[in-house]
Coordinates of C-alpha atoms in Angstrom, one line a residue:
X1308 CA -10.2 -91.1 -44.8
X1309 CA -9.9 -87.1 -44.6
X1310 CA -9.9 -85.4 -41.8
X1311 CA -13.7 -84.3 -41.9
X1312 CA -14.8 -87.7 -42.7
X1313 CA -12.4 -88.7 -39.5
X1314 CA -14.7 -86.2 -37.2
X1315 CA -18.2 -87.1 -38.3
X1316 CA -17.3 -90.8 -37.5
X1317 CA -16.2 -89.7 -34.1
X1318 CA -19.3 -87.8 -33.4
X1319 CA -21.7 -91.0 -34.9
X1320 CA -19.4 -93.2 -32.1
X1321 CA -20.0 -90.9 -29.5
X1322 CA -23.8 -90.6 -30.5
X1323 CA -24.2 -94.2 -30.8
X1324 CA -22.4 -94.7 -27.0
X1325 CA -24.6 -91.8 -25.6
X1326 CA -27.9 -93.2 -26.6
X1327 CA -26.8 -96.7 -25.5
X1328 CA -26.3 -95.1 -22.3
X1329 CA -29.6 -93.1 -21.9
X1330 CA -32.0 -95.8 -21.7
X1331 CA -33.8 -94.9 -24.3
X1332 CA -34.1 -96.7 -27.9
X1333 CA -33.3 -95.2 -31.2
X1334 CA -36.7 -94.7 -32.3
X1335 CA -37.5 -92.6 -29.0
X1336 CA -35.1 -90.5 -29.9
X1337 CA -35.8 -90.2 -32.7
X1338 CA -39.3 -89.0 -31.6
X1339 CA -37.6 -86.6 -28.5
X1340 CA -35.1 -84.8 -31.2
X1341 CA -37.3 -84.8 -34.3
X1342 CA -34.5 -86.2 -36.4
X1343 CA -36.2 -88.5 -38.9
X1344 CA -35.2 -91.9 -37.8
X1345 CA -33.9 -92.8 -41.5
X1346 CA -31.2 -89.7 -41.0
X1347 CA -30.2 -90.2 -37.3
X1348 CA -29.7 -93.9 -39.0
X1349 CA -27.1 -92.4 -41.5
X1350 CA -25.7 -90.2 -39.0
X1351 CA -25.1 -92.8 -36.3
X1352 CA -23.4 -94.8 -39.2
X1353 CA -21.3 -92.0 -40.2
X1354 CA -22.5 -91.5 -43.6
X1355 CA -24.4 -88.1 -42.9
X1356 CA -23.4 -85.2 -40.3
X1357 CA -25.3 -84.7 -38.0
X1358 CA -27.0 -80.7 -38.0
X1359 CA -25.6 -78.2 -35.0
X1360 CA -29.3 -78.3 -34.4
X1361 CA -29.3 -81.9 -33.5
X1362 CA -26.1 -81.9 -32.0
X1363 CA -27.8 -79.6 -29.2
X1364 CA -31.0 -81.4 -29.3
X1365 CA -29.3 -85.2 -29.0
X1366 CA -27.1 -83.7 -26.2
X1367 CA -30.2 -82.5 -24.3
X1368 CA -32.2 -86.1 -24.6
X1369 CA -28.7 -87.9 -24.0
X1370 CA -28.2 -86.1 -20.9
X1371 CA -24.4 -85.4 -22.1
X1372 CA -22.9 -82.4 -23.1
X1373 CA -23.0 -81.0 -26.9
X1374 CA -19.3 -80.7 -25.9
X1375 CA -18.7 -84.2 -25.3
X1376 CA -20.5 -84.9 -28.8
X1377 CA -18.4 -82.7 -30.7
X1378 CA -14.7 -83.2 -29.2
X1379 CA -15.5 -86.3 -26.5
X1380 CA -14.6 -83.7 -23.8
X1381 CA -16.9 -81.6 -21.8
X1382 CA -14.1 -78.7 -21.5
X1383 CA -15.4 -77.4 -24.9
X1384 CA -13.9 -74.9 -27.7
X1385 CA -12.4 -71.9 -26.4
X1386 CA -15.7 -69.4 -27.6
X1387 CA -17.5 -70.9 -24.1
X1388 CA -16.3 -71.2 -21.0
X1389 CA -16.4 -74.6 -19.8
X1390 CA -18.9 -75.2 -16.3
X1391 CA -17.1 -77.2 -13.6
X1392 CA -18.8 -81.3 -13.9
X1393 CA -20.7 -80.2 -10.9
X1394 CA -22.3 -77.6 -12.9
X1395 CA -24.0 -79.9 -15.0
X1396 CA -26.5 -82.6 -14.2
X1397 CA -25.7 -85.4 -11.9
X1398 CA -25.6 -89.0 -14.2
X1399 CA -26.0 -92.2 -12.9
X1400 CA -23.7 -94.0 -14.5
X1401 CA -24.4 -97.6 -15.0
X1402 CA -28.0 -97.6 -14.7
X1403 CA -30.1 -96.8 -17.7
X1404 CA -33.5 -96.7 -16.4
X1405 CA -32.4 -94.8 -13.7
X1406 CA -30.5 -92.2 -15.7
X1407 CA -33.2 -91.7 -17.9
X1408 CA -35.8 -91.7 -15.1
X1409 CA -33.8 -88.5 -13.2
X1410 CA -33.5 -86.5 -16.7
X1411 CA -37.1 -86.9 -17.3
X1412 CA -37.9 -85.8 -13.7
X1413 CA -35.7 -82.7 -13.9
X1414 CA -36.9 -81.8 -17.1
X1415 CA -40.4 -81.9 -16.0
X1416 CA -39.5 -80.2 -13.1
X1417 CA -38.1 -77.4 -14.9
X1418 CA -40.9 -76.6 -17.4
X1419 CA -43.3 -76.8 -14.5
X1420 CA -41.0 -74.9 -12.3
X1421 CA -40.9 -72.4 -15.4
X1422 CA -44.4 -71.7 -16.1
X1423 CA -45.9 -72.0 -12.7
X1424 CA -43.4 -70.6 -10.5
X1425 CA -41.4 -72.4 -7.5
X1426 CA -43.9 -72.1 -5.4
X1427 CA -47.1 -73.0 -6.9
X1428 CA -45.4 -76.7 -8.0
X1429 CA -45.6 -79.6 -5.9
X1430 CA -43.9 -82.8 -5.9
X1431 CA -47.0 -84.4 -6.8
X1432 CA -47.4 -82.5 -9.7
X1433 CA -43.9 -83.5 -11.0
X1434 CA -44.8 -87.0 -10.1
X1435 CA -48.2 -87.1 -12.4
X1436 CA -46.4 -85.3 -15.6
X1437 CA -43.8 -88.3 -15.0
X1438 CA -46.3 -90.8 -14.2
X1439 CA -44.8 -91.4 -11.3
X1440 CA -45.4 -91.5 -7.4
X1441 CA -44.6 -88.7 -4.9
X1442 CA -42.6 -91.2 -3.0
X1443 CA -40.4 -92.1 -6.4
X1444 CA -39.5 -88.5 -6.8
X1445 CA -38.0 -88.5 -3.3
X1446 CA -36.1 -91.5 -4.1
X1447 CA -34.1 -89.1 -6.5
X1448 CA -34.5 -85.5 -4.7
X1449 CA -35.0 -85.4 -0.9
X1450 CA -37.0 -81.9 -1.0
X1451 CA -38.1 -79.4 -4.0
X1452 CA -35.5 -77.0 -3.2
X1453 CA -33.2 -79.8 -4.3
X1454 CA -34.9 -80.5 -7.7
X1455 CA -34.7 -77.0 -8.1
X1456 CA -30.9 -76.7 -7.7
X1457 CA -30.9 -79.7 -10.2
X1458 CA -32.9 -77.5 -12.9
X1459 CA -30.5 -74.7 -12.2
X1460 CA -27.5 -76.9 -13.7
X1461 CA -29.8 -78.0 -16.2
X1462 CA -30.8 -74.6 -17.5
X1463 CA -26.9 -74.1 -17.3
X1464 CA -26.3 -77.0 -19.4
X1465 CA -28.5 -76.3 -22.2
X1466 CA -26.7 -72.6 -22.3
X1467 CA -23.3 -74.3 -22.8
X1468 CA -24.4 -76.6 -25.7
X1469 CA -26.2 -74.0 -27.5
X1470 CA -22.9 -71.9 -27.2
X1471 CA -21.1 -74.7 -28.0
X1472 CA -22.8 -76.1 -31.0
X1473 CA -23.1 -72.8 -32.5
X1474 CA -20.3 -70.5 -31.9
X1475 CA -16.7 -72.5 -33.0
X1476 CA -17.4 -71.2 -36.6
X1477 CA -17.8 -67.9 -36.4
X1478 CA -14.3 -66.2 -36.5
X1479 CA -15.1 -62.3 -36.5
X1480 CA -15.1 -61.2 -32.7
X1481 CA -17.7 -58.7 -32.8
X1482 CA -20.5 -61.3 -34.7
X1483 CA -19.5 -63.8 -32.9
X1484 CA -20.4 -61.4 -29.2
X1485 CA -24.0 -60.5 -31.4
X1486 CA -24.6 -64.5 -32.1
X1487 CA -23.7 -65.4 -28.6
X1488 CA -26.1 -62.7 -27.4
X1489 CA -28.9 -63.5 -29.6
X1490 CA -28.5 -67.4 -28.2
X1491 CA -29.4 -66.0 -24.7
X1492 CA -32.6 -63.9 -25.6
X1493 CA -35.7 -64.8 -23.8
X1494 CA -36.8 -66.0 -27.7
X1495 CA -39.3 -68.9 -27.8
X1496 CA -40.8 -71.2 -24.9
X1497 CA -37.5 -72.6 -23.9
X1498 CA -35.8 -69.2 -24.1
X1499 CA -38.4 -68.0 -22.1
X1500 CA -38.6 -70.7 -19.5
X1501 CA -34.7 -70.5 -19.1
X1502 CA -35.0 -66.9 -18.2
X1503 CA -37.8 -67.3 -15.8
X1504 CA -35.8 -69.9 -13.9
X1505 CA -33.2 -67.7 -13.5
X1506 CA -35.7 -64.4 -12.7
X1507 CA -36.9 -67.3 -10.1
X1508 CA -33.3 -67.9 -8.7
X1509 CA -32.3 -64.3 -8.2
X1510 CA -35.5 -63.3 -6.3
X1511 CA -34.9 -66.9 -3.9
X1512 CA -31.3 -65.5 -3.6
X1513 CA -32.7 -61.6 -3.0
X1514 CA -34.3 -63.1 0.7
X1515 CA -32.0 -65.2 1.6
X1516 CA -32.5 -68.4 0.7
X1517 CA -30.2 -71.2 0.6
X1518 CA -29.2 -74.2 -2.0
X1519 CA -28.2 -72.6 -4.9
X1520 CA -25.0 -73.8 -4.9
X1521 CA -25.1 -73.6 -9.0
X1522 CA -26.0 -70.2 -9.2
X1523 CA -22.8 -68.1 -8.7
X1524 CA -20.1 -70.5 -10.5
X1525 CA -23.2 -71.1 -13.3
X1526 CA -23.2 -67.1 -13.6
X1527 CA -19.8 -66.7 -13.2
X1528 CA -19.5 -69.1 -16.4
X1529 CA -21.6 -67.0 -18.3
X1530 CA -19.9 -63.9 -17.8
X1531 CA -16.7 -65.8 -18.8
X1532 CA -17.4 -66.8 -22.0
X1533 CA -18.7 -62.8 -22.5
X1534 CA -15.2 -61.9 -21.4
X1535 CA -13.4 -64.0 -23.4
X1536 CA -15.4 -62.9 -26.6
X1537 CA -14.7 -59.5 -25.8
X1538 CA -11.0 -60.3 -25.1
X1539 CA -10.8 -62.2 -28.3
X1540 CA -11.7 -58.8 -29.8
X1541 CA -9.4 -56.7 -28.0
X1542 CA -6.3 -58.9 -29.1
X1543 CA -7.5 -58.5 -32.9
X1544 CA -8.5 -55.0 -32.7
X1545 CA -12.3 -55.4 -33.7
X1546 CA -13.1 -54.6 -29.7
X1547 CA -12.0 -51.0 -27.7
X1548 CA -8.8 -50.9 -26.0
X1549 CA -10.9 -50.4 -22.3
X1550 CA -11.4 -52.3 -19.2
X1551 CA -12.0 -55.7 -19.9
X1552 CA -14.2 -56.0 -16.8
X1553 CA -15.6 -52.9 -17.0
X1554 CA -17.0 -53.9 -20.2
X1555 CA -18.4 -57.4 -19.4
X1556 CA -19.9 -56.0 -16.6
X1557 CA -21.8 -53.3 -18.8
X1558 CA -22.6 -55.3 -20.9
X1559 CA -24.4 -58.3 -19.1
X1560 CA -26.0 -55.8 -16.8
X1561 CA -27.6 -54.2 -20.2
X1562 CA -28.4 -58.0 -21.1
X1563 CA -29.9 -59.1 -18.0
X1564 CA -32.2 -55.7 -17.4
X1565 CA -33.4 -55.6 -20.8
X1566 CA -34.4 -59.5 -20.7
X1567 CA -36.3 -58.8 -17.0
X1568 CA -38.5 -56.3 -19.3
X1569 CA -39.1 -58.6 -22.1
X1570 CA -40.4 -61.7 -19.6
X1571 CA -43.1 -58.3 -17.8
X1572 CA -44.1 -57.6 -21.5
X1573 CA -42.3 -53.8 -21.5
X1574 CA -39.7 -54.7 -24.4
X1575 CA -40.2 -57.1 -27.3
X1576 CA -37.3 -59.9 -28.0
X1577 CA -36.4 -58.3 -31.3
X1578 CA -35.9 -54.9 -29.8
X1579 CA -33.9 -56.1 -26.6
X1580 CA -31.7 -57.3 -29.3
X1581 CA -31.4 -54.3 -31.5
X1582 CA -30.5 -52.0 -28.5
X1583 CA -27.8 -54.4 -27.1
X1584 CA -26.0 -54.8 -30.8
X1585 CA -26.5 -50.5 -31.0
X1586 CA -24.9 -50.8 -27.7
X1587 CA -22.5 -53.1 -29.0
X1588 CA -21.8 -51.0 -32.1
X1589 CA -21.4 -47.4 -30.3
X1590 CA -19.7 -48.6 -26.9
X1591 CA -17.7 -51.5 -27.7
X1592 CA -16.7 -52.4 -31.4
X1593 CA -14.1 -50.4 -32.7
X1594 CA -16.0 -49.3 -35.8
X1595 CA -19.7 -49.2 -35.9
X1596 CA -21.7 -51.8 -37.6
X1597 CA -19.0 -53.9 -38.2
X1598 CA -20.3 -57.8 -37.6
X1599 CA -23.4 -57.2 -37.7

């Protein structure tokens, strides 16, 4: 067996244990991912490879890391810094129904927290998308600050497996910044949702509040992987010889402004992007244009 054919029976093992372990059946997920069910057949077999696509999309139905999938770790390749386990979703291991009852409430909860706002959402509202009772939702969050600190990590987690799943084959330094950029724009209803849960978190942490443990490490992470891009390019020479902080700094600053202005409608997606990788280009690559 060579060694590719090696890896894509690894990942169908790994599959095949994390949908065992979900609760759900193959068919569902079948439905959740929108993998046809006779090709996530071949894949769980290890006949077909599975798409980087539905590598991120099984990892987010699973409730397990695209990491995990890939390499059977959650530590990840070295283009994405790895979040700490209590980054990412709590599991309850050894209890199918209620593992897969907790992912659907968070997920709920963070659409609902995405396109209504924290405040406007009630527990009861998470409880009728869920077809569920108030008093079941409690049983797995004792208040909606909690759930909300849950949808942090999970916002968190579906960061990592994108960056994951999509960065390890892309060698040059500077395309590699661009591409993990571009997998962070507010772009789509998910990309959009993502970036108004964080817009949520940073006004809740503006006044004070309390229990967003994720926040700072789940930032932190973020800014990591940047910096280690960027370093990555300053070791080959693709990347200026400056401060390596200095530089991340910059740079996510630029990133995080630009994607306030394109969630209030003064900046489209396609331009945030073309002015970070002009950014990129005049500031930080070592010859303009180069990976684009």
């Amino acid at each position: 067996m060579s060694n590719t054919q090696t890896v894509v029976a690894e990942i169908a093992a790994r599959a095949r244990m994390a949908i065992m372990n979900s609760g759900l059946v193959q068919r569902e997920i079948s439905r959740l991912t929108d993998i046809e069910e006779s090709k996530l057949s071949k894949s769980l077999r290890g006949t077909r490879k599975f798409t980087t696509l539905e590598i991120i999309q099984l990892a987010t139905v699973t409730g397990v890391t695209a990491s995990w999938l890939m390499t059977g770790s959650n530590a990840g390749p070295s283009t994405s810094a790895a979040p700490a386990d209590n980054l990412l979703p709590a599991r309850n291991e050894g209890n199918d129904r209620h593992a897969m009852r907790r992912r659907t409430l968070v997920e709920s909860a963070w659409w609902l927290f995405a396109e209504r706002g924290f405040d406007s959402v009630r527990i009861a509202d998470i409880a009728r998308r869920c077809s569920l009772s108030t008093p079941t939702v409690h049983y797995y969050f004792a208040s909606k600050q909690e759930l909300f600190a849950e949808v942090l990590r999970y916002s968190i987690k579906l960061a990592y497996d994108r960056q994951v799943a999509e960065l390890e084959g892309i060698s040059h330094p500077v395309l590699r910044l661009k591409r993990l950029i571009e997998l962070q724009l507010p772009n789509g209803e998910q990309g959009r949702a993502e970036w108004s849960i964080w817009m949520q978190t940073w006004v809740k942490l503006a006044v004070g509040e309390e229990g967003l443990s994720p926040y700072t490490p789940g930032y932190q992470r973020w800014g990591k992987t940047v910096r280690d891009t960027i370093a990555a390019g300053q070791a080959s020479g693709h990347i200026v010889a400056e401060d390596l902080d200095i530089l991340t700094t910059e740079l996510t600053a630029l990133i995080d402004g630009m994607g306030i202005k394109v969630l209030t409608g003064l900046l489209s997606v396609s331009a945030m992007y073309e002015h970070i990788c002009r950014y990129i280009d005049r500031n930080i690559s070592t010859q303009q244009g180069e990976g684009s």
